[in-house]
CSV table of C-alpha atoms in Angstrom, one decimal:
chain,number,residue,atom,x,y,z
A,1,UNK,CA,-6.8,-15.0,-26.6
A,2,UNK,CA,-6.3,-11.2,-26.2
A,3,UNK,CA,-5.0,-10.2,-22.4
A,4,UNK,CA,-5.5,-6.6,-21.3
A,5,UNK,CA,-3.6,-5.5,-18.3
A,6,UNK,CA,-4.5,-3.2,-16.1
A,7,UNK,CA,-2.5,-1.5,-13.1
A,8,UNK,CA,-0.5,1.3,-11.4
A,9,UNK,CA,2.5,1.0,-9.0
A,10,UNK,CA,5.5,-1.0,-8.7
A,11,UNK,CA,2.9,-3.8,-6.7
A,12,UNK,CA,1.3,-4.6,-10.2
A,13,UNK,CA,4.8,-5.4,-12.3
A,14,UNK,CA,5.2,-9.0,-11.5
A,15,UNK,CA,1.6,-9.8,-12.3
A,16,UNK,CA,2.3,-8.1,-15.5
A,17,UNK,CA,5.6,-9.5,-16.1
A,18,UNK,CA,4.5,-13.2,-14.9
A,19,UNK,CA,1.7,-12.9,-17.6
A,20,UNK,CA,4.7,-12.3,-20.7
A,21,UNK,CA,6.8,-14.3,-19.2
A,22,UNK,CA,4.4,-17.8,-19.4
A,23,UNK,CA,3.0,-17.2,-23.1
A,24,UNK,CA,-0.3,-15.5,-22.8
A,25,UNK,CA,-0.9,-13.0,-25.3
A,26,UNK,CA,-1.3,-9.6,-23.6
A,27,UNK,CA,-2.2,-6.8,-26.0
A,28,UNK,CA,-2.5,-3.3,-23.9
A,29,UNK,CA,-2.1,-2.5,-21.1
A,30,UNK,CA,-4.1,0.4,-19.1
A,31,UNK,CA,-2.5,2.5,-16.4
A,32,UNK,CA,-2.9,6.1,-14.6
A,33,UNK,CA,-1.5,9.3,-16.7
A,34,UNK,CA,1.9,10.2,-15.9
A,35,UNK,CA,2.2,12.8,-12.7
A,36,UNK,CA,4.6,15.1,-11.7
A,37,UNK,CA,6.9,13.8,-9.1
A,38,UNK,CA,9.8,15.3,-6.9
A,39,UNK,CA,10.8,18.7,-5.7
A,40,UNK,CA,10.8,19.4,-9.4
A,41,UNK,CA,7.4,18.2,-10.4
A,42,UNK,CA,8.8,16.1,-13.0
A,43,UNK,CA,6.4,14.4,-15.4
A,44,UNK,CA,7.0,10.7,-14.5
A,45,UNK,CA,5.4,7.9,-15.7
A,46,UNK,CA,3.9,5.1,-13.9
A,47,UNK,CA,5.9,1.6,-13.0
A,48,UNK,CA,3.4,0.0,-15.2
A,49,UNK,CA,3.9,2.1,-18.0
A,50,UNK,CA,7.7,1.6,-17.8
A,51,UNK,CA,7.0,-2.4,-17.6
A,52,UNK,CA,4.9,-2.3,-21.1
A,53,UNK,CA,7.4,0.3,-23.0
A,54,UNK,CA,9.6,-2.0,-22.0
A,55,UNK,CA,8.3,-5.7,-24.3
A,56,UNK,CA,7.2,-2.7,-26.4
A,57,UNK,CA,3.3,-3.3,-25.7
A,58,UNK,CA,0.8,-0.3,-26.5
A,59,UNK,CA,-0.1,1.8,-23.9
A,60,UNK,CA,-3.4,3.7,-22.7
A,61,UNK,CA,-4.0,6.4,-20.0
A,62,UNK,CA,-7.3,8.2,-19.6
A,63,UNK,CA,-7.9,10.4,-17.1
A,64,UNK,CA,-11.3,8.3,-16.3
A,65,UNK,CA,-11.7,4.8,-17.2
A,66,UNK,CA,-15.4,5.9,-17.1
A,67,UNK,CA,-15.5,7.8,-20.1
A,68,UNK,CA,-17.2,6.6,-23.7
A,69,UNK,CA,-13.8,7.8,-24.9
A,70,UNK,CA,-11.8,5.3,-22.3
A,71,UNK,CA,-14.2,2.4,-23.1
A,72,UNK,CA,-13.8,2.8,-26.8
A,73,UNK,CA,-10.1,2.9,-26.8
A,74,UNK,CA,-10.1,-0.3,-24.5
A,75,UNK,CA,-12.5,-2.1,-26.8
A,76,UNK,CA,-10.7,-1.6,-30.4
A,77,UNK,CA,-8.0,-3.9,-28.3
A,78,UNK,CA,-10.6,-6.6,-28.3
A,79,UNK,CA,-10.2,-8.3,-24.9
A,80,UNK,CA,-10.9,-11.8,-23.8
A,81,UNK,CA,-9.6,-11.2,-20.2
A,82,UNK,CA,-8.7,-8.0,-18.2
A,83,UNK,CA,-6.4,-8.5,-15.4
A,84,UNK,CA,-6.3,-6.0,-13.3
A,85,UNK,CA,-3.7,-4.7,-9.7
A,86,UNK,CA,-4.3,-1.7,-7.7
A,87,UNK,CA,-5.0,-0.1,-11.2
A,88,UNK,CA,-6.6,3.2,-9.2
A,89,UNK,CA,-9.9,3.3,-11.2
A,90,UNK,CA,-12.9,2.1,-10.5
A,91,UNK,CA,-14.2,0.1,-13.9
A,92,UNK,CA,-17.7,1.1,-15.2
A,93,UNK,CA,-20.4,-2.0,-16.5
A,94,UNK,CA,-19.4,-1.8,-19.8
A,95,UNK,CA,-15.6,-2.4,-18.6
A,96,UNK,CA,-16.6,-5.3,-16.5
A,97,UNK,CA,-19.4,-6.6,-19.4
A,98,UNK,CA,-16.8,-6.5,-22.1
A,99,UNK,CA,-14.3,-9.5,-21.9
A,100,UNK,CA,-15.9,-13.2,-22.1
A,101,UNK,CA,-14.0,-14.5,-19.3
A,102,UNK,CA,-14.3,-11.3,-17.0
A,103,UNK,CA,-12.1,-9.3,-14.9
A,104,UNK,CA,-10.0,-10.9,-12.6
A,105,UNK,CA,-8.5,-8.6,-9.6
A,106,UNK,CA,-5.3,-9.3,-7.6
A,107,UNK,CA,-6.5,-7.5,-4.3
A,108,UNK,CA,-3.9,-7.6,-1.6
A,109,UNK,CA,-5.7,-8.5,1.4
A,110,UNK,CA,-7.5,-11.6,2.7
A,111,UNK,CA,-11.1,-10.6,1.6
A,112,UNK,CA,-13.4,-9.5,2.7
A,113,UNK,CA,-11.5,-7.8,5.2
A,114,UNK,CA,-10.2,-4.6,4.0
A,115,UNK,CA,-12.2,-3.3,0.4
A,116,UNK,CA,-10.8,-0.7,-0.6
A,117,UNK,CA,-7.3,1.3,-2.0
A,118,UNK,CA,-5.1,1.2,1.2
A,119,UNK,CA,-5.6,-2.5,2.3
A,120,UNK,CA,-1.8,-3.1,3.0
A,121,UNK,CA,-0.8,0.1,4.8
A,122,UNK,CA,-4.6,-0.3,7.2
A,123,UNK,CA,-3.4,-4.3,7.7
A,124,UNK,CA,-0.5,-3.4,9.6
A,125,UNK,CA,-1.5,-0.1,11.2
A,126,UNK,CA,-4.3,-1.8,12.8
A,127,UNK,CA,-1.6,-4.7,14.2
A,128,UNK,CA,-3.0,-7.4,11.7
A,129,UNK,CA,-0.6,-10.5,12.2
A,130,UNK,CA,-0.9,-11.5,8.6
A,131,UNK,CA,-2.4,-10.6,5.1
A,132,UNK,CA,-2.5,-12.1,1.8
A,133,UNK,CA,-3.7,-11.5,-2.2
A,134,UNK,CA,-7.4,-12.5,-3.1
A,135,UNK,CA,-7.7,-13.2,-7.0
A,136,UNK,CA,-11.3,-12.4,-7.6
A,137,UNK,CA,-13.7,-11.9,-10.3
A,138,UNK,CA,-14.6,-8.0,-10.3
A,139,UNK,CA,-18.3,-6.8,-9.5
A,140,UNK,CA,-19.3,-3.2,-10.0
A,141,UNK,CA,-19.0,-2.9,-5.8
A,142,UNK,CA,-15.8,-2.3,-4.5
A,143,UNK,CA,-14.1,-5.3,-4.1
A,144,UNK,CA,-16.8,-7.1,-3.7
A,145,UNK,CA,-17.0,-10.2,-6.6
A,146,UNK,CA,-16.7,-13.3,-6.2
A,147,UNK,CA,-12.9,-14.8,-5.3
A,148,UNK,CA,-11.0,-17.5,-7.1
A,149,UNK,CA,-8.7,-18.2,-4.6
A,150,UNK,CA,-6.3,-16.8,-1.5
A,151,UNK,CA,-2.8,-16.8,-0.3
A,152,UNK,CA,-1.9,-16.0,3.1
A,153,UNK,CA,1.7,-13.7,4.3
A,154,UNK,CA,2.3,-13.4,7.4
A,155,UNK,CA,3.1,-10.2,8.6
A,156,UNK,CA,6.2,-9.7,11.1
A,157,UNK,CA,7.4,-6.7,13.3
A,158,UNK,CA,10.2,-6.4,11.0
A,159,UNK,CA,8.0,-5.6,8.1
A,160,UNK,CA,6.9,-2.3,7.2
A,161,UNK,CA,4.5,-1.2,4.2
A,162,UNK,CA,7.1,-1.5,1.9
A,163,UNK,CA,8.2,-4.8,2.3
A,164,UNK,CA,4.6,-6.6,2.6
A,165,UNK,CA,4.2,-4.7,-0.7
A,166,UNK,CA,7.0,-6.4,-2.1
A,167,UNK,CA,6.1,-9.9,-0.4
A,168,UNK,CA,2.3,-9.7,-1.7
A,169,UNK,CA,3.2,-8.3,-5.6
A,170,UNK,CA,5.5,-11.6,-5.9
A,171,UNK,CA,2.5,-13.6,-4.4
A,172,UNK,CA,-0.4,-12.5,-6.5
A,173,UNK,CA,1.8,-12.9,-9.7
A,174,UNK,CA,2.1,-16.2,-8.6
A,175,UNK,CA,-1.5,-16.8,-7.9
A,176,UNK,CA,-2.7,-15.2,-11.0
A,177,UNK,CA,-0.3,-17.6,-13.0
A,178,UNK,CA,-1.7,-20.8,-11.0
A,179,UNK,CA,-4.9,-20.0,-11.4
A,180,UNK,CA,-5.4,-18.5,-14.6
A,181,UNK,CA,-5.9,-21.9,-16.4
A,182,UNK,CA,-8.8,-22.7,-14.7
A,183,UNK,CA,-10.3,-19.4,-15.1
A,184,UNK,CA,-9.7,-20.1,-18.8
A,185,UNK,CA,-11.3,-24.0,-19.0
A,186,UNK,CA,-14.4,-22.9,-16.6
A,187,UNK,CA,-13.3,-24.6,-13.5
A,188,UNK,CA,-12.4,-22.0,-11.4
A,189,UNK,CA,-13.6,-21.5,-8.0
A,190,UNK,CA,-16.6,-18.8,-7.6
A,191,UNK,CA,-16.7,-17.8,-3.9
A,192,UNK,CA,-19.1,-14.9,-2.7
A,193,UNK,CA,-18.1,-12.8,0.1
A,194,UNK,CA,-19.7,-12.4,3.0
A,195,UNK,CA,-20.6,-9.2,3.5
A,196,UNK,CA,-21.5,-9.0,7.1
A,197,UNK,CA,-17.8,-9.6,7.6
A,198,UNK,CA,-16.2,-7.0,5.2
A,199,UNK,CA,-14.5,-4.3,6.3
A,200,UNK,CA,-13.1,-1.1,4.1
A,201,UNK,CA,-9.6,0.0,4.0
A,202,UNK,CA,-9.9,3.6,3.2
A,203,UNK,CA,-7.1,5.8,1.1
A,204,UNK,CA,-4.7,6.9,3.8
A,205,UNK,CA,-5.3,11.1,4.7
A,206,UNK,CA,-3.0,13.8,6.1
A,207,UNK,CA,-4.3,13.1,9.4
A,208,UNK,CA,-3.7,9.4,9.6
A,209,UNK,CA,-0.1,10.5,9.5
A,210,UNK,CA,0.2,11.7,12.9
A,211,UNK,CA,1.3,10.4,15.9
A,212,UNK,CA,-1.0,10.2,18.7
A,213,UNK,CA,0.9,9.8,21.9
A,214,UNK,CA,-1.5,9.1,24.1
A,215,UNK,CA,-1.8,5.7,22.2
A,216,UNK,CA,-0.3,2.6,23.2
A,217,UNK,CA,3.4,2.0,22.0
A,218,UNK,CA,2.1,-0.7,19.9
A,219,UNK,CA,-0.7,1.1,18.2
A,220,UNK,CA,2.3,4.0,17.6
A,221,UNK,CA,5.0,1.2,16.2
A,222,UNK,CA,2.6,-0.1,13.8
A,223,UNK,CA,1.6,3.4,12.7
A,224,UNK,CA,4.5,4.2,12.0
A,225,UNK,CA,5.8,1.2,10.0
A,226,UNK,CA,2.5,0.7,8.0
A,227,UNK,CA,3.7,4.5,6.7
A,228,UNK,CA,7.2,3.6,5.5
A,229,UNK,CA,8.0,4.0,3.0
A,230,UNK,CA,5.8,6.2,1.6
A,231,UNK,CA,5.1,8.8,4.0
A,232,UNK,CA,6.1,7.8,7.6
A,233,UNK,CA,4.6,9.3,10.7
A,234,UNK,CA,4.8,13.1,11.7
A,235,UNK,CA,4.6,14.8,15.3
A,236,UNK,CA,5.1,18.5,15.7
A,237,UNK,CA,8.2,20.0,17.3
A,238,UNK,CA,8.9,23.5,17.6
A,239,UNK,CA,5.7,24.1,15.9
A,240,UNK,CA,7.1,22.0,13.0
A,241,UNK,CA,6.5,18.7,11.8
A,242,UNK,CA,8.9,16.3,12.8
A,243,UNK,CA,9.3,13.3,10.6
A,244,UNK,CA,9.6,9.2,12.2
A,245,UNK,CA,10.4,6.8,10.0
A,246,UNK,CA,11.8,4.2,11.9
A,247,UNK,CA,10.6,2.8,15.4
A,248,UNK,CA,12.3,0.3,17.5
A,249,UNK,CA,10.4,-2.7,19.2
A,250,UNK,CA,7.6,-0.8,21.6
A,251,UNK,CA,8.4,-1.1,25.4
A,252,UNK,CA,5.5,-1.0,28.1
A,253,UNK,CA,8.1,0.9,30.9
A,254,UNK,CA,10.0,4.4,29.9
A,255,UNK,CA,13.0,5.0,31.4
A,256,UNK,CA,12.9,7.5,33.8
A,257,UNK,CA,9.0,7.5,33.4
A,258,UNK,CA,6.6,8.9,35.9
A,259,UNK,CA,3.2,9.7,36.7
A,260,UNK,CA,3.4,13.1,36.2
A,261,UNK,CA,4.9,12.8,32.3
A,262,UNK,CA,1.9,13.1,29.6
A,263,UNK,CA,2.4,11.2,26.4
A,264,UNK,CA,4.9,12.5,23.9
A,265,UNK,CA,7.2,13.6,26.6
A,266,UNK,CA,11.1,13.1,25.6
A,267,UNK,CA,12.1,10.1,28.2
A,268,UNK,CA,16.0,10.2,27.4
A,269,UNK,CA,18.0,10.5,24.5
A,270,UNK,CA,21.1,7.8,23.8
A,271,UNK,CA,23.3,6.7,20.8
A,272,UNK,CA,20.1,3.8,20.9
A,273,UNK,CA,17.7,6.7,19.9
A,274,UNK,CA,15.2,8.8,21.4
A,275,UNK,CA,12.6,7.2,23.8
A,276,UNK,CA,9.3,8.8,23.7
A,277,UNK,CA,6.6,8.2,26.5
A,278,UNK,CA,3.2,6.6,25.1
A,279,UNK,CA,0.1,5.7,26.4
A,280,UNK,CA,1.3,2.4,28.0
A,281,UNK,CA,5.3,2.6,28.1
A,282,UNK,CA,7.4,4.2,25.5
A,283,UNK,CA,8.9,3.8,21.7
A,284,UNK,CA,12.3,4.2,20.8
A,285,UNK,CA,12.6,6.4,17.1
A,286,UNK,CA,15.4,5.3,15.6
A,287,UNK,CA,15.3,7.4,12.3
A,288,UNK,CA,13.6,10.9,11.9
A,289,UNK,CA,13.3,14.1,10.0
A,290,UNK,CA,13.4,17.4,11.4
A,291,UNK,CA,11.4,20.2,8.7
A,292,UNK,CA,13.6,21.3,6.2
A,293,UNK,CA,16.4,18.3,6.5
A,294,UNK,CA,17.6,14.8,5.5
A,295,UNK,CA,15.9,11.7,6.6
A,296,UNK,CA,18.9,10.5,9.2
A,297,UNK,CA,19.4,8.1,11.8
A,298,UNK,CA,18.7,9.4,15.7
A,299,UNK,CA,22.0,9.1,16.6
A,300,UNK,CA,22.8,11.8,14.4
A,301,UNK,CA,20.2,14.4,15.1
A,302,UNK,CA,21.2,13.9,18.7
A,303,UNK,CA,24.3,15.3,18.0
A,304,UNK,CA,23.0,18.1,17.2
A,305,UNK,CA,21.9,18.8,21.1
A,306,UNK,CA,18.3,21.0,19.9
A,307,UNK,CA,16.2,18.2,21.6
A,308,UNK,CA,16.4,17.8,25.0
A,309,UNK,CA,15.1,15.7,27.8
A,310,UNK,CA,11.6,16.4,29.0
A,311,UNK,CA,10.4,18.1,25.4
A,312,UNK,CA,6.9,17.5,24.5
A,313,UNK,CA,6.5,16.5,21.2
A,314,UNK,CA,2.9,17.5,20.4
């Protein structure tokens, strides 16, 4: 039986991996082309990519899956199954028509809550206590075939974008491995959605990224961690945007607060960090990044003595 994989970012390597790793015979795999990254635009290839070079398994990368070109080159590989994770392509008919047992999709949330391309960074933003992976059979909607099955991680104030991504890549490996067998005998469980209770997890935007002070400190913690690590949060200071990456535990009293403070107002700054009054109370940034400098750690900037008490961060 002829595997194709398909997938993007570091999320998709274990399902990839887990697939060699037990036996099944995975012939191509399919990922984005290789972008420029850093300050030097450096041609990089994707974490997938560097997976399959890796057991030395052929490699395609069209610019649109959609393409007759795309579909023929995916087709000459024969496939019985596709697998696909957060492969950043949305698969035409004759994708999804083309394998006997179908497309399977490791989807990292609990469908059908959060469709869609930013499902783990939108769980924690919007203060979701837990998430999960859904491996589901793919329908020409957007996320919207049938599932197989679930598997629930919780999702703690110590955990950031970056780690759930971690915790859910390790768990939809494992689900894809404990279910594949019974997608491959026919017994596998066909569960439709309900769409009345879907809801869609749009790519994050440039906006999205800022702070809004007025805000409770909650709503601005779990901003700010369902950013990291990949972009964190940004405020303007000085006219300049002003990095957080790091928040400490929201507080629903400011030190030093009072009526007449609007939100964004610098409360106090410490070795602790600098307290910032919210909507409700305050936060505590604990890492930041002026324009033009290094990530670093509050304590640090502080030293510098630019920021002082009773600044507006805007």
């Amino acid at each position: 039986m002829n595997i194709v994989f398909m997938g993007t970012p570091d999320f998709a390597v274990p399902s990839l991996e887990s697939l060699i790793k037990e036996g099944y015979n995975v012939v191509g795999v399919v990922t984005q082309p290789d972008r420029p990254q850093g300050r030097k635009k450096i041609l990089t290839p994707t974490p997938v990519k560097e997976a399959a070079l890796k057991y030395g398994l052929p490699v395609l990368q069209p610019q649109r899956m959609r393409s007759p070109e795309a579909v023929e080159e995916l087709a000459a590989l024969s496939p019985d199954l596709i697998v696909t994770a957060a492969y950043g392509q949305i698969l035409p008919a004759a994708v999804l028509e083309m394998p006997q047992y179908g497309c399977l999709n490791v989807h990292g949330s609990l469908l059908p809550k959060y469709r869609g391309g930013a499902p783990i960074q939108r769980s924690i933003i919007n203060g979701e206590k837990e998430t999960g992976i859904t491996l589901m059979y793919m329908a020409e909607g957007l996320d919207t075939g049938d599932m197989i099955a679930k598997s629930v991680v919780p999702i703690e104030d110590k955990d950031t974008s970056g780690t759930i991504f971690e915790k859910l890549s390790i768990a939809g490996a494992k689900l894809l491995i404990e279910q594949l067998p019974r997608v491959l005998d026919g017994t596998a469980d066909r569960i439709p959605q309900n769409d009345e209770e879907s809801t869609y997890a749009r790519n994050l935007s440039r906006e999205d990224e800022r702070i809004d002070w007025s805000a409770s400190s909650r709503e601005v913690f779990n901003r700010v961690r369902g950013l990291v690590p990949f972009s964190g949060g940004f405020t303007l200071w000085n006219e300049e945007v002003f990095k957080i990456w790091e928040i400490a535990k929201p507080t629903q009293a400011g030190v030093g607060s009072s009526s007449g403070e609007v939100p964004g107002t610098v409360l106090h700054l410490s070795g602790d960090g600098i307290e910032v009054k919210t909507g409700d109370g305050s936060v505590l940034l604990t890492r930041v990044q002026p324009a033009g400098k290094k990530t670093m750690e509050t304590s640090e900037f502080i030293r510098g003595g630019l920021m002082k008490k009773g600044t507006v961060l805007s």
